[in-house]
């Protein structure tokens, strides 16, 4: 899902509550850097190893999954099970973002 879809949703959330914070879970360093810069102070991230072919990278992904499960709800990319599993763990709503 394009990062712009997430920005639109985050902008809407900020317009409703200017004290809102977001937990960002991504395996794309460019996306993380872009969003942290744009939403300075409103984004929480887990500094992690992005390589899912290493034990540390897999452990960091599991940490992200459980952190997501403790949020109010999850905005997720289309065609990924990561957000779905996190929402099931936390029994929270999952909102899948995709182009129309």
mmCIF file of N, CA, C and O in Angstrom:
data_model
loop_
_atom_site.group_PDB
_atom_site.id
_atom_site.type_symbol
_atom_site.label_atom_id
_atom_site.label_comp_id
_atom_site.label_asym_id
_atom_site.label_seq_id
_atom_site.Cartn_x
_atom_site.Cartn_y
_atom_site.Cartn_z
ATOM 1 N N UNK A 1 0.849 -1.185 0.000
ATOM 2 C CA UNK A 1 0.000 0.000 0.000
ATOM 3 C C UNK A 1 0.887 1.238 0.000
ATOM 4 O O UNK A 1 1.861 1.288 0.748
ATOM 5 N N UNK A 2 0.537 2.221 -0.802
ATOM 6 C CA UNK A 2 1.365 3.438 -0.866
ATOM 7 C C UNK A 2 1.414 4.167 0.476
ATOM 8 O O UNK A 2 0.420 4.229 1.205
ATOM 9 N N UNK A 3 2.565 4.709 0.782
ATOM 10 C CA UNK A 3 2.756 5.423 2.047
ATOM 11 C C UNK A 3 1.789 6.602 2.172
ATOM 12 O O UNK A 3 1.401 6.973 3.287
ATOM 13 N N UNK A 4 1.369 7.149 1.056
ATOM 14 C CA UNK A 4 0.440 8.277 1.080
ATOM 15 C C UNK A 4 -0.881 7.907 1.753
ATOM 16 O O UNK A 4 -1.507 8.745 2.401
ATOM 17 N N UNK A 5 -1.320 6.671 1.598
ATOM 18 C CA UNK A 5 -2.561 6.232 2.250
ATOM 19 C C UNK A 5 -2.418 6.284 3.767
ATOM 20 O O UNK A 5 -3.340 6.693 4.480
ATOM 21 N N UNK A 6 -1.253 5.888 4.261
ATOM 22 C CA UNK A 6 -1.004 5.946 5.699
ATOM 23 C C UNK A 6 -0.916 7.396 6.169
ATOM 24 O O UNK A 6 -1.451 7.738 7.232
ATOM 25 N N UNK A 7 -0.273 8.244 5.385
ATOM 26 C CA UNK A 7 -0.174 9.672 5.738
ATOM 27 C C UNK A 7 -1.557 10.302 5.807
ATOM 28 O O UNK A 7 -1.845 11.082 6.735
ATOM 29 N N UNK A 8 -2.418 9.975 4.864
ATOM 30 C CA UNK A 8 -3.786 10.514 4.881
ATOM 31 C C UNK A 8 -4.502 10.120 6.174
ATOM 32 O O UNK A 8 -5.158 10.949 6.805
ATOM 33 N N UNK A 9 -4.382 8.862 6.564
ATOM 34 C CA UNK A 9 -5.044 8.395 7.783
ATOM 35 C C UNK A 9 -4.427 9.033 9.023
ATOM 36 O O UNK A 9 -5.140 9.425 9.950
ATOM 37 N N UNK A 10 -3.111 9.149 9.048
ATOM 38 C CA UNK A 10 -2.455 9.760 10.201
ATOM 39 C C UNK A 10 -2.806 11.238 10.299
ATOM 40 O O UNK A 10 -3.065 11.743 11.406
ATOM 41 N N UNK A 11 -2.863 11.924 9.171
ATOM 42 C CA UNK A 11 -3.274 13.336 9.180
ATOM 43 C C UNK A 11 -4.691 13.485 9.728
ATOM 44 O O UNK A 11 -4.974 14.408 10.498
ATOM 45 N N UNK A 12 -5.574 12.572 9.354
ATOM 46 C CA UNK A 12 -6.945 12.613 9.847
ATOM 47 C C UNK A 12 -6.976 12.386 11.364
ATOM 48 O O UNK A 12 -7.680 13.082 12.089
ATOM 49 N N UNK A 13 -6.182 11.422 11.840
ATOM 50 C CA UNK A 13 -6.122 11.155 13.277
ATOM 51 C C UNK A 13 -5.588 12.365 14.041
ATOM 52 O O UNK A 13 -6.102 12.716 15.098
ATOM 53 N N UNK A 14 -4.579 13.013 13.505
ATOM 54 C CA UNK A 14 -4.000 14.201 14.141
ATOM 55 C C UNK A 14 -5.009 15.335 14.178
ATOM 56 O O UNK A 14 -5.090 16.072 15.169
ATOM 57 N N UNK A 15 -5.818 15.473 13.122
ATOM 58 C CA UNK A 15 -6.825 16.544 13.102
ATOM 59 C C UNK A 15 -7.888 16.318 14.185
ATOM 60 O O UNK A 15 -8.477 17.273 14.684
ATOM 61 N N UNK A 16 -8.118 15.057 14.552
ATOM 62 C CA UNK A 16 -9.092 14.736 15.600
ATOM 63 C C UNK A 16 -8.483 14.833 17.001
ATOM 64 O O UNK A 16 -9.183 15.113 17.959
ATOM 65 N N UNK A 17 -7.178 14.566 17.100
ATOM 66 C CA UNK A 17 -6.504 14.543 18.402
ATOM 67 C C UNK A 17 -5.037 14.908 18.196
ATOM 68 O O UNK A 17 -4.253 14.062 17.757
ATOM 69 N N UNK A 18 -4.671 16.145 18.532
ATOM 70 C CA UNK A 18 -3.300 16.586 18.271
ATOM 71 C C UNK A 18 -2.273 15.988 19.238
ATOM 72 O O UNK A 18 -1.093 16.261 19.124
ATOM 73 N N UNK A 19 -2.722 15.129 20.152
ATOM 74 C CA UNK A 19 -1.796 14.440 21.058
ATOM 75 C C UNK A 19 -1.643 12.958 20.708
ATOM 76 O O UNK A 19 -1.030 12.199 21.454
ATOM 77 N N UNK A 20 -2.183 12.563 19.577
ATOM 78 C CA UNK A 20 -2.116 11.172 19.149
ATOM 79 C C UNK A 20 -0.668 10.791 18.822
ATOM 80 O O UNK A 20 0.122 11.624 18.386
ATOM 81 N N UNK A 21 -0.330 9.539 19.089
ATOM 82 C CA UNK A 21 0.962 8.998 18.676
ATOM 83 C C UNK A 21 0.721 7.721 17.887
ATOM 84 O O UNK A 21 -0.327 7.091 18.002
ATOM 85 N N UNK A 22 1.704 7.362 17.088
ATOM 86 C CA UNK A 22 1.598 6.198 16.214
ATOM 87 C C UNK A 22 2.791 5.282 16.456
ATOM 88 O O UNK A 22 3.911 5.755 16.599
ATOM 89 N N UNK A 23 2.535 3.988 16.490
ATOM 90 C CA UNK A 23 3.622 3.018 16.488
ATOM 91 C C UNK A 23 3.808 2.568 15.050
ATOM 92 O O UNK A 23 2.869 2.074 14.427
ATOM 93 N N UNK A 24 4.997 2.752 14.528
ATOM 94 C CA UNK A 24 5.288 2.401 13.140
ATOM 95 C C UNK A 24 6.065 1.095 13.089
ATOM 96 O O UNK A 24 7.131 0.972 13.695
ATOM 97 N N UNK A 25 5.531 0.143 12.356
ATOM 98 C CA UNK A 25 6.213 -1.119 12.127
ATOM 99 C C UNK A 25 6.380 -1.277 10.622
ATOM 100 O O UNK A 25 5.397 -1.407 9.893
ATOM 101 N N UNK A 26 7.605 -1.237 10.178
ATOM 102 C CA UNK A 26 7.898 -1.405 8.752
ATOM 103 C C UNK A 26 9.246 -2.085 8.602
ATOM 104 O O UNK A 26 10.107 -1.971 9.482
ATOM 105 N N UNK A 27 9.428 -2.776 7.497
ATOM 106 C CA UNK A 27 10.735 -3.352 7.205
ATOM 107 C C UNK A 27 11.433 -2.584 6.089
ATOM 108 O O UNK A 27 12.378 -3.052 5.497
ATOM 109 N N UNK A 28 10.960 -1.369 5.852
ATOM 110 C CA UNK A 28 11.530 -0.513 4.811
ATOM 111 C C UNK A 28 12.133 0.727 5.467
ATOM 112 O O UNK A 28 11.412 1.599 5.950
ATOM 113 N N UNK A 29 13.462 0.797 5.492
ATOM 114 C CA UNK A 29 14.150 1.898 6.158
ATOM 115 C C UNK A 29 13.815 3.252 5.539
ATOM 116 O O UNK A 29 13.678 4.252 6.255
ATOM 117 N N UNK A 30 13.635 3.311 4.232
ATOM 118 C CA UNK A 30 13.311 4.578 3.569
ATOM 119 C C UNK A 30 11.949 5.080 4.039
ATOM 120 O O UNK A 30 11.786 6.256 4.366
ATOM 121 N N UNK A 31 10.977 4.185 4.104
ATOM 122 C CA UNK A 31 9.641 4.558 4.587
ATOM 123 C C UNK A 31 9.710 5.032 6.032
ATOM 124 O O UNK A 31 9.117 6.054 6.384
ATOM 125 N N UNK A 32 10.430 4.309 6.862
ATOM 126 C CA UNK A 32 10.545 4.698 8.278
ATOM 127 C C UNK A 32 11.171 6.088 8.404
ATOM 128 O O UNK A 32 10.657 6.943 9.122
ATOM 129 N N UNK A 33 12.256 6.327 7.695
ATOM 130 C CA UNK A 33 12.936 7.626 7.755
ATOM 131 C C UNK A 33 12.007 8.744 7.301
ATOM 132 O O UNK A 33 11.919 9.796 7.938
ATOM 133 N N UNK A 34 11.291 8.509 6.213
ATOM 134 C CA UNK A 34 10.363 9.504 5.665
ATOM 135 C C UNK A 34 9.255 9.849 6.664
ATOM 136 O O UNK A 34 8.955 11.023 6.908
ATOM 137 N N UNK A 35 8.651 8.828 7.255
ATOM 138 C CA UNK A 35 7.535 9.071 8.170
ATOM 139 C C UNK A 35 7.992 9.676 9.497
ATOM 140 O O UNK A 35 7.320 10.552 10.039
ATOM 141 N N UNK A 36 9.124 9.235 10.016
ATOM 142 C CA UNK A 36 9.642 9.815 11.255
ATOM 143 C C UNK A 36 9.964 11.292 11.044
ATOM 144 O O UNK A 36 9.684 12.129 11.902
ATOM 145 N N UNK A 37 10.510 11.617 9.893
ATOM 146 C CA UNK A 37 10.820 13.022 9.585
ATOM 147 C C UNK A 37 9.534 13.846 9.457
ATOM 148 O O UNK A 37 9.431 14.942 9.999
ATOM 149 N N UNK A 38 8.547 13.319 8.758
ATOM 150 C CA UNK A 38 7.303 14.051 8.523
ATOM 151 C C UNK A 38 6.493 14.214 9.803
ATOM 152 O O UNK A 38 5.900 15.257 10.043
ATOM 153 N N UNK A 39 6.456 13.183 10.638
ATOM 154 C CA UNK A 39 5.640 13.197 11.855
ATOM 155 C C UNK A 39 6.537 13.212 13.093
ATOM 156 O O UNK A 39 6.343 12.450 14.036
ATOM 157 N N UNK A 40 7.488 14.102 13.084
ATOM 158 C CA UNK A 40 8.458 14.231 14.171
ATOM 159 C C UNK A 40 7.769 14.292 15.534
ATOM 160 O O UNK A 40 6.922 15.134 15.766
ATOM 161 N N UNK A 41 8.097 13.354 16.409
ATOM 162 C CA UNK A 41 7.531 13.338 17.745
ATOM 163 C C UNK A 41 6.217 12.598 17.868
ATOM 164 O O UNK A 41 5.762 12.339 18.978
ATOM 165 N N UNK A 42 5.590 12.272 16.763
ATOM 166 C CA UNK A 42 4.300 11.573 16.807
ATOM 167 C C UNK A 42 4.434 10.099 16.455
ATOM 168 O O UNK A 42 3.465 9.349 16.520
ATOM 169 N N UNK A 43 5.646 9.693 16.085
ATOM 170 C CA UNK A 43 5.901 8.313 15.668
ATOM 171 C C UNK A 43 6.811 7.635 16.691
ATOM 172 O O UNK A 43 7.834 8.185 17.077
ATOM 173 N N UNK A 44 6.422 6.444 17.096
ATOM 174 C CA UNK A 44 7.250 5.592 17.946
ATOM 175 C C UNK A 44 7.687 4.425 17.073
ATOM 176 O O UNK A 44 6.871 3.831 16.360
ATOM 177 N N UNK A 45 8.954 4.104 17.113
ATOM 178 C CA UNK A 45 9.455 2.948 16.356
ATOM 179 C C UNK A 45 10.334 2.096 17.258
ATOM 180 O O UNK A 45 10.868 2.568 18.258
ATOM 181 N N UNK A 46 10.471 0.871 16.887
ATOM 182 C CA UNK A 46 11.402 -0.045 17.526
ATOM 183 C C UNK A 46 12.642 -0.052 16.639
ATOM 184 O O UNK A 46 12.560 -0.424 15.469
ATOM 185 N N UNK A 47 13.764 0.400 17.163
ATOM 186 C CA UNK A 47 15.005 0.354 16.373
ATOM 187 C C UNK A 47 15.397 -1.112 16.238
ATOM 188 O O UNK A 47 15.615 -1.804 17.226
ATOM 189 N N UNK A 48 15.419 -1.557 14.993
ATOM 190 C CA UNK A 48 15.508 -2.994 14.762
ATOM 191 C C UNK A 48 16.409 -3.333 13.588
ATOM 192 O O UNK A 48 16.759 -2.490 12.778
ATOM 193 N N UNK A 49 16.705 -4.620 13.519
ATOM 194 C CA UNK A 49 17.397 -5.185 12.369
ATOM 195 C C UNK A 49 16.321 -5.541 11.346
ATOM 196 O O UNK A 49 15.346 -6.217 11.671
ATOM 197 N N UNK A 50 16.481 -5.061 10.137
ATOM 198 C CA UNK A 50 15.444 -5.252 9.123
ATOM 199 C C UNK A 50 15.588 -6.553 8.333
ATOM 200 O O UNK A 50 14.694 -6.914 7.593
ATOM 201 N N UNK A 51 16.667 -7.250 8.492
ATOM 202 C CA UNK A 51 16.906 -8.481 7.749
ATOM 203 C C UNK A 51 16.157 -9.643 8.400
ATOM 204 O O UNK A 51 16.517 -10.114 9.478
ATOM 205 N N UNK A 52 15.109 -10.115 7.734
ATOM 206 C CA UNK A 52 14.290 -11.205 8.272
ATOM 207 C C UNK A 52 14.947 -12.569 8.080
ATOM 208 O O UNK A 52 14.373 -13.596 8.403
ATOM 209 N N UNK A 53 16.165 -12.579 7.541
ATOM 210 C CA UNK A 53 16.896 -13.833 7.368
ATOM 211 C C UNK A 53 17.875 -14.074 8.511
ATOM 212 O O UNK A 53 18.714 -14.960 8.422
ATOM 213 N N UNK A 54 17.764 -13.277 9.574
ATOM 214 C CA UNK A 54 18.619 -13.454 10.738
ATOM 215 C C UNK A 54 17.747 -13.684 11.971
ATOM 216 O O UNK A 54 16.584 -13.258 12.006
ATOM 217 N N UNK A 55 18.300 -14.340 12.964
ATOM 218 C CA UNK A 55 17.559 -14.575 14.197
ATOM 219 C C UNK A 55 17.165 -13.237 14.828
ATOM 220 O O UNK A 55 16.018 -13.049 15.250
ATOM 221 N N UNK A 56 18.103 -12.300 14.885
ATOM 222 C CA UNK A 56 17.802 -10.982 15.472
ATOM 223 C C UNK A 56 16.717 -10.251 14.701
ATOM 224 O O UNK A 56 15.852 -9.609 15.296
ATOM 225 N N UNK A 57 16.738 -10.347 13.387
ATOM 226 C CA UNK A 57 15.717 -9.708 12.563
ATOM 227 C C UNK A 57 14.336 -10.304 12.804
ATOM 228 O O UNK A 57 13.340 -9.586 12.875
ATOM 229 N N UNK A 58 14.274 -11.610 12.951
ATOM 230 C CA UNK A 58 12.999 -12.277 13.224
ATOM 231 C C UNK A 58 12.505 -11.913 14.623
ATOM 232 O O UNK A 58 11.320 -11.627 14.820
ATOM 233 N N UNK A 59 13.402 -11.893 15.584
ATOM 234 C CA UNK A 59 13.020 -11.503 16.947
ATOM 235 C C UNK A 59 12.486 -10.070 16.971
ATOM 236 O O UNK A 59 11.487 -9.782 17.638
ATOM 237 N N UNK A 60 13.147 -9.179 16.247
ATOM 238 C CA UNK A 60 12.688 -7.788 16.190
ATOM 239 C C UNK A 60 11.313 -7.684 15.536
ATOM 240 O O UNK A 60 10.479 -6.874 15.945
ATOM 241 N N UNK A 61 11.052 -8.503 14.535
ATOM 242 C CA UNK A 61 9.727 -8.506 13.899
ATOM 243 C C UNK A 61 8.660 -8.962 14.890
ATOM 244 O O UNK A 61 7.557 -8.396 14.928
ATOM 245 N N UNK A 62 8.969 -9.950 15.701
ATOM 246 C CA UNK A 62 8.014 -10.424 16.709
ATOM 247 C C UNK A 62 7.758 -9.330 17.744
ATOM 248 O O UNK A 62 6.614 -9.114 18.166
ATOM 249 N N UNK A 63 8.794 -8.613 18.136
ATOM 250 C CA UNK A 63 8.619 -7.485 19.067
ATOM 251 C C UNK A 63 7.665 -6.463 18.457
ATOM 252 O O UNK A 63 6.740 -5.985 19.125
ATOM 253 N N UNK A 64 7.884 -6.116 17.187
ATOM 254 C CA UNK A 64 6.982 -5.180 16.505
ATOM 255 C C UNK A 64 5.550 -5.697 16.501
ATOM 256 O O UNK A 64 4.599 -4.944 16.724
ATOM 257 N N UNK A 65 5.386 -6.973 16.231
ATOM 258 C CA UNK A 65 4.051 -7.565 16.160
ATOM 259 C C UNK A 65 3.323 -7.418 17.502
ATOM 260 O O UNK A 65 2.153 -7.043 17.547
ATOM 261 N N UNK A 66 4.030 -7.693 18.579
ATOM 262 C CA UNK A 66 3.396 -7.586 19.898
ATOM 263 C C UNK A 66 3.182 -6.124 20.297
ATOM 264 O O UNK A 66 2.180 -5.810 20.957
ATOM 265 N N UNK A 67 4.060 -5.225 19.902
ATOM 266 C CA UNK A 67 3.829 -3.795 20.153
ATOM 267 C C UNK A 67 2.577 -3.332 19.415
ATOM 268 O O UNK A 67 1.733 -2.624 19.980
ATOM 269 N N UNK A 68 2.437 -3.726 18.163
ATOM 270 C CA UNK A 68 1.233 -3.380 17.399
ATOM 271 C C UNK A 68 -0.022 -3.911 18.067
ATOM 272 O O UNK A 68 -1.067 -3.250 18.064
ATOM 273 N N UNK A 69 0.076 -5.080 18.658
ATOM 274 C CA UNK A 69 -1.099 -5.699 19.270
ATOM 275 C C UNK A 69 -1.600 -4.921 20.480
ATOM 276 O O UNK A 69 -2.726 -5.136 20.930
ATOM 277 N N UNK A 70 -0.804 -4.006 20.991
ATOM 278 C CA UNK A 70 -1.184 -3.211 22.160
ATOM 279 C C UNK A 70 -1.669 -1.813 21.787
ATOM 280 O O UNK A 70 -1.897 -0.976 22.655
ATOM 281 N N UNK A 71 -1.854 -1.554 20.511
ATOM 282 C CA UNK A 71 -2.353 -0.257 20.070
ATOM 283 C C UNK A 71 -3.883 -0.264 20.087
ATOM 284 O O UNK A 71 -4.513 -1.290 20.353
ATOM 285 N N UNK A 72 -4.482 0.888 19.792
ATOM 286 C CA UNK A 72 -5.939 0.994 19.778
ATOM 287 C C UNK A 72 -6.510 0.257 18.568
ATOM 288 O O UNK A 72 -7.492 -0.466 18.660
ATOM 289 N N UNK A 73 -5.896 0.452 17.426
ATOM 290 C CA UNK A 73 -6.224 -0.276 16.207
ATOM 291 C C UNK A 73 -5.045 -0.178 15.262
ATOM 292 O O UNK A 73 -4.091 0.556 15.514
ATOM 293 N N UNK A 74 -5.095 -0.929 14.165
ATOM 294 C CA UNK A 74 -3.957 -1.039 13.256
ATOM 295 C C UNK A 74 -4.372 -0.644 11.847
ATOM 296 O O UNK A 74 -5.375 -1.133 11.332
ATOM 297 N N UNK A 75 -3.575 0.236 11.242
ATOM 298 C CA UNK A 75 -3.660 0.482 9.803
ATOM 299 C C UNK A 75 -2.632 -0.444 9.171
ATOM 300 O O UNK A 75 -1.457 -0.420 9.530
ATOM 301 N N UNK A 76 -3.077 -1.247 8.230
ATOM 302 C CA UNK A 76 -2.201 -2.257 7.644
ATOM 303 C C UNK A 76 -2.181 -2.160 6.129
ATOM 304 O O UNK A 76 -3.144 -1.726 5.508
ATOM 305 N N UNK A 77 -1.081 -2.609 5.571
ATOM 306 C CA UNK A 77 -0.974 -2.719 4.120
ATOM 307 C C UNK A 77 -1.841 -3.864 3.619
ATOM 308 O O UNK A 77 -2.134 -4.817 4.354
ATOM 309 N N UNK A 78 -2.198 -3.769 2.362
ATOM 310 C CA UNK A 78 -2.946 -4.819 1.691
ATOM 311 C C UNK A 78 -2.003 -5.983 1.401
ATOM 312 O O UNK A 78 -0.836 -5.788 1.107
ATOM 313 N N UNK A 79 -2.479 -7.193 1.479
ATOM 314 C CA UNK A 79 -1.733 -8.411 1.186
ATOM 315 C C UNK A 79 -0.582 -8.660 2.157
ATOM 316 O O UNK A 79 0.497 -9.087 1.754
ATOM 317 N N UNK A 80 -0.771 -8.373 3.407
ATOM 318 C CA UNK A 80 0.214 -8.742 4.413
ATOM 319 C C UNK A 80 -0.516 -9.351 5.602
ATOM 320 O O UNK A 80 -1.618 -8.912 5.937
ATOM 321 N N UNK A 81 0.069 -10.347 6.185
ATOM 322 C CA UNK A 81 -0.548 -10.979 7.352
ATOM 323 C C UNK A 81 -0.037 -10.376 8.656
ATOM 324 O O UNK A 81 -0.575 -10.649 9.719
ATOM 325 N N UNK A 82 0.981 -9.535 8.593
ATOM 326 C CA UNK A 82 1.609 -8.994 9.790
ATOM 327 C C UNK A 82 0.613 -8.231 10.662
ATOM 328 O O UNK A 82 0.498 -8.481 11.859
ATOM 329 N N UNK A 83 -0.102 -7.295 10.072
ATOM 330 C CA UNK A 83 -1.100 -6.536 10.823
ATOM 331 C C UNK A 83 -2.250 -7.405 11.271
ATOM 332 O O UNK A 83 -2.779 -7.245 12.378
ATOM 333 N N UNK A 84 -2.647 -8.342 10.433
ATOM 334 C CA UNK A 84 -3.744 -9.247 10.772
ATOM 335 C C UNK A 84 -3.408 -10.077 12.015
ATOM 336 O O UNK A 84 -4.206 -10.186 12.940
ATOM 337 N N UNK A 85 -2.229 -10.634 12.038
ATOM 338 C CA UNK A 85 -1.820 -11.441 13.192
ATOM 339 C C UNK A 85 -1.732 -10.562 14.439
ATOM 340 O O UNK A 85 -2.208 -10.949 15.515
ATOM 341 N N UNK A 86 -1.176 -9.365 14.307
ATOM 342 C CA UNK A 86 -1.077 -8.443 15.446
ATOM 343 C C UNK A 86 -2.460 -8.089 15.982
ATOM 344 O O UNK A 86 -2.668 -8.032 17.195
ATOM 345 N N UNK A 87 -3.403 -7.842 15.083
ATOM 346 C CA UNK A 87 -4.753 -7.482 15.527
ATOM 347 C C UNK A 87 -5.432 -8.663 16.218
ATOM 348 O O UNK A 87 -6.192 -8.478 17.169
ATOM 349 N N UNK A 88 -5.153 -9.875 15.770
ATOM 350 C CA UNK A 88 -5.724 -11.065 16.421
ATOM 351 C C UNK A 88 -5.119 -11.278 17.808
ATOM 352 O O UNK A 88 -5.832 -11.644 18.744
ATOM 353 N N UNK A 89 -3.818 -11.047 17.926
ATOM 354 C CA UNK A 89 -3.164 -11.191 19.234
ATOM 355 C C UNK A 89 -3.793 -10.220 20.232
ATOM 356 O O UNK A 89 -4.119 -10.593 21.352
ATOM 357 N N UNK A 90 -3.966 -8.964 19.812
ATOM 358 C CA UNK A 90 -4.489 -7.944 20.709
ATOM 359 C C UNK A 90 -5.994 -7.816 20.725
ATOM 360 O O UNK A 90 -6.543 -7.020 21.484
ATOM 361 N N UNK A 91 -6.650 -8.566 19.838
ATOM 362 C CA UNK A 91 -8.113 -8.485 19.705
ATOM 363 C C UNK A 91 -8.549 -7.043 19.459
ATOM 364 O O UNK A 91 -9.424 -6.507 20.150
ATOM 365 N N UNK A 92 -7.883 -6.422 18.484
ATOM 366 C CA UNK A 92 -8.183 -5.040 18.117
ATOM 367 C C UNK A 92 -8.527 -4.952 16.644
ATOM 368 O O UNK A 92 -8.251 -5.879 15.883
ATOM 369 N N UNK A 93 -9.093 -3.833 16.256
ATOM 370 C CA UNK A 93 -9.529 -3.635 14.868
ATOM 371 C C UNK A 93 -8.347 -3.468 13.931
ATOM 372 O O UNK A 93 -7.334 -2.863 14.269
ATOM 373 N N UNK A 94 -8.527 -4.007 12.746
ATOM 374 C CA UNK A 94 -7.546 -3.897 11.669
ATOM 375 C C UNK A 94 -8.201 -3.128 10.533
ATOM 376 O O UNK A 94 -9.297 -3.481 10.082
ATOM 377 N N UNK A 95 -7.537 -2.085 10.067
ATOM 378 C CA UNK A 95 -8.024 -1.301 8.941
ATOM 379 C C UNK A 95 -6.999 -1.468 7.820
ATOM 380 O O UNK A 95 -5.855 -1.029 7.944
ATOM 381 N N UNK A 96 -7.387 -2.149 6.757
ATOM 382 C CA UNK A 96 -6.492 -2.417 5.641
ATOM 383 C C UNK A 96 -6.596 -1.285 4.634
ATOM 384 O O UNK A 96 -7.689 -0.928 4.182
ATOM 385 N N UNK A 97 -5.438 -0.731 4.294
ATOM 386 C CA UNK A 97 -5.389 0.379 3.349
ATOM 387 C C UNK A 97 -4.941 -0.129 1.981
ATOM 388 O O UNK A 97 -3.960 -0.857 1.871
ATOM 389 N N UNK A 98 -5.697 0.257 0.958
ATOM 390 C CA UNK A 98 -5.312 -0.106 -0.402
ATOM 391 C C UNK A 98 -5.901 0.920 -1.365
ATOM 392 O O UNK A 98 -6.872 1.605 -1.052
ATOM 393 N N UNK A 99 -5.287 1.019 -2.519
ATOM 394 C CA UNK A 99 -5.813 1.900 -3.562
ATOM 395 C C UNK A 99 -7.169 1.407 -3.997
ATOM 396 O O UNK A 99 -7.414 0.201 -4.052
ATOM 397 N N UNK A 100 -8.018 2.345 -4.348
ATOM 398 C CA UNK A 100 -9.369 1.949 -4.774
ATOM 399 C C UNK A 100 -9.433 1.685 -6.233
ATOM 400 O O UNK A 100 -8.683 1.987 -7.025
#
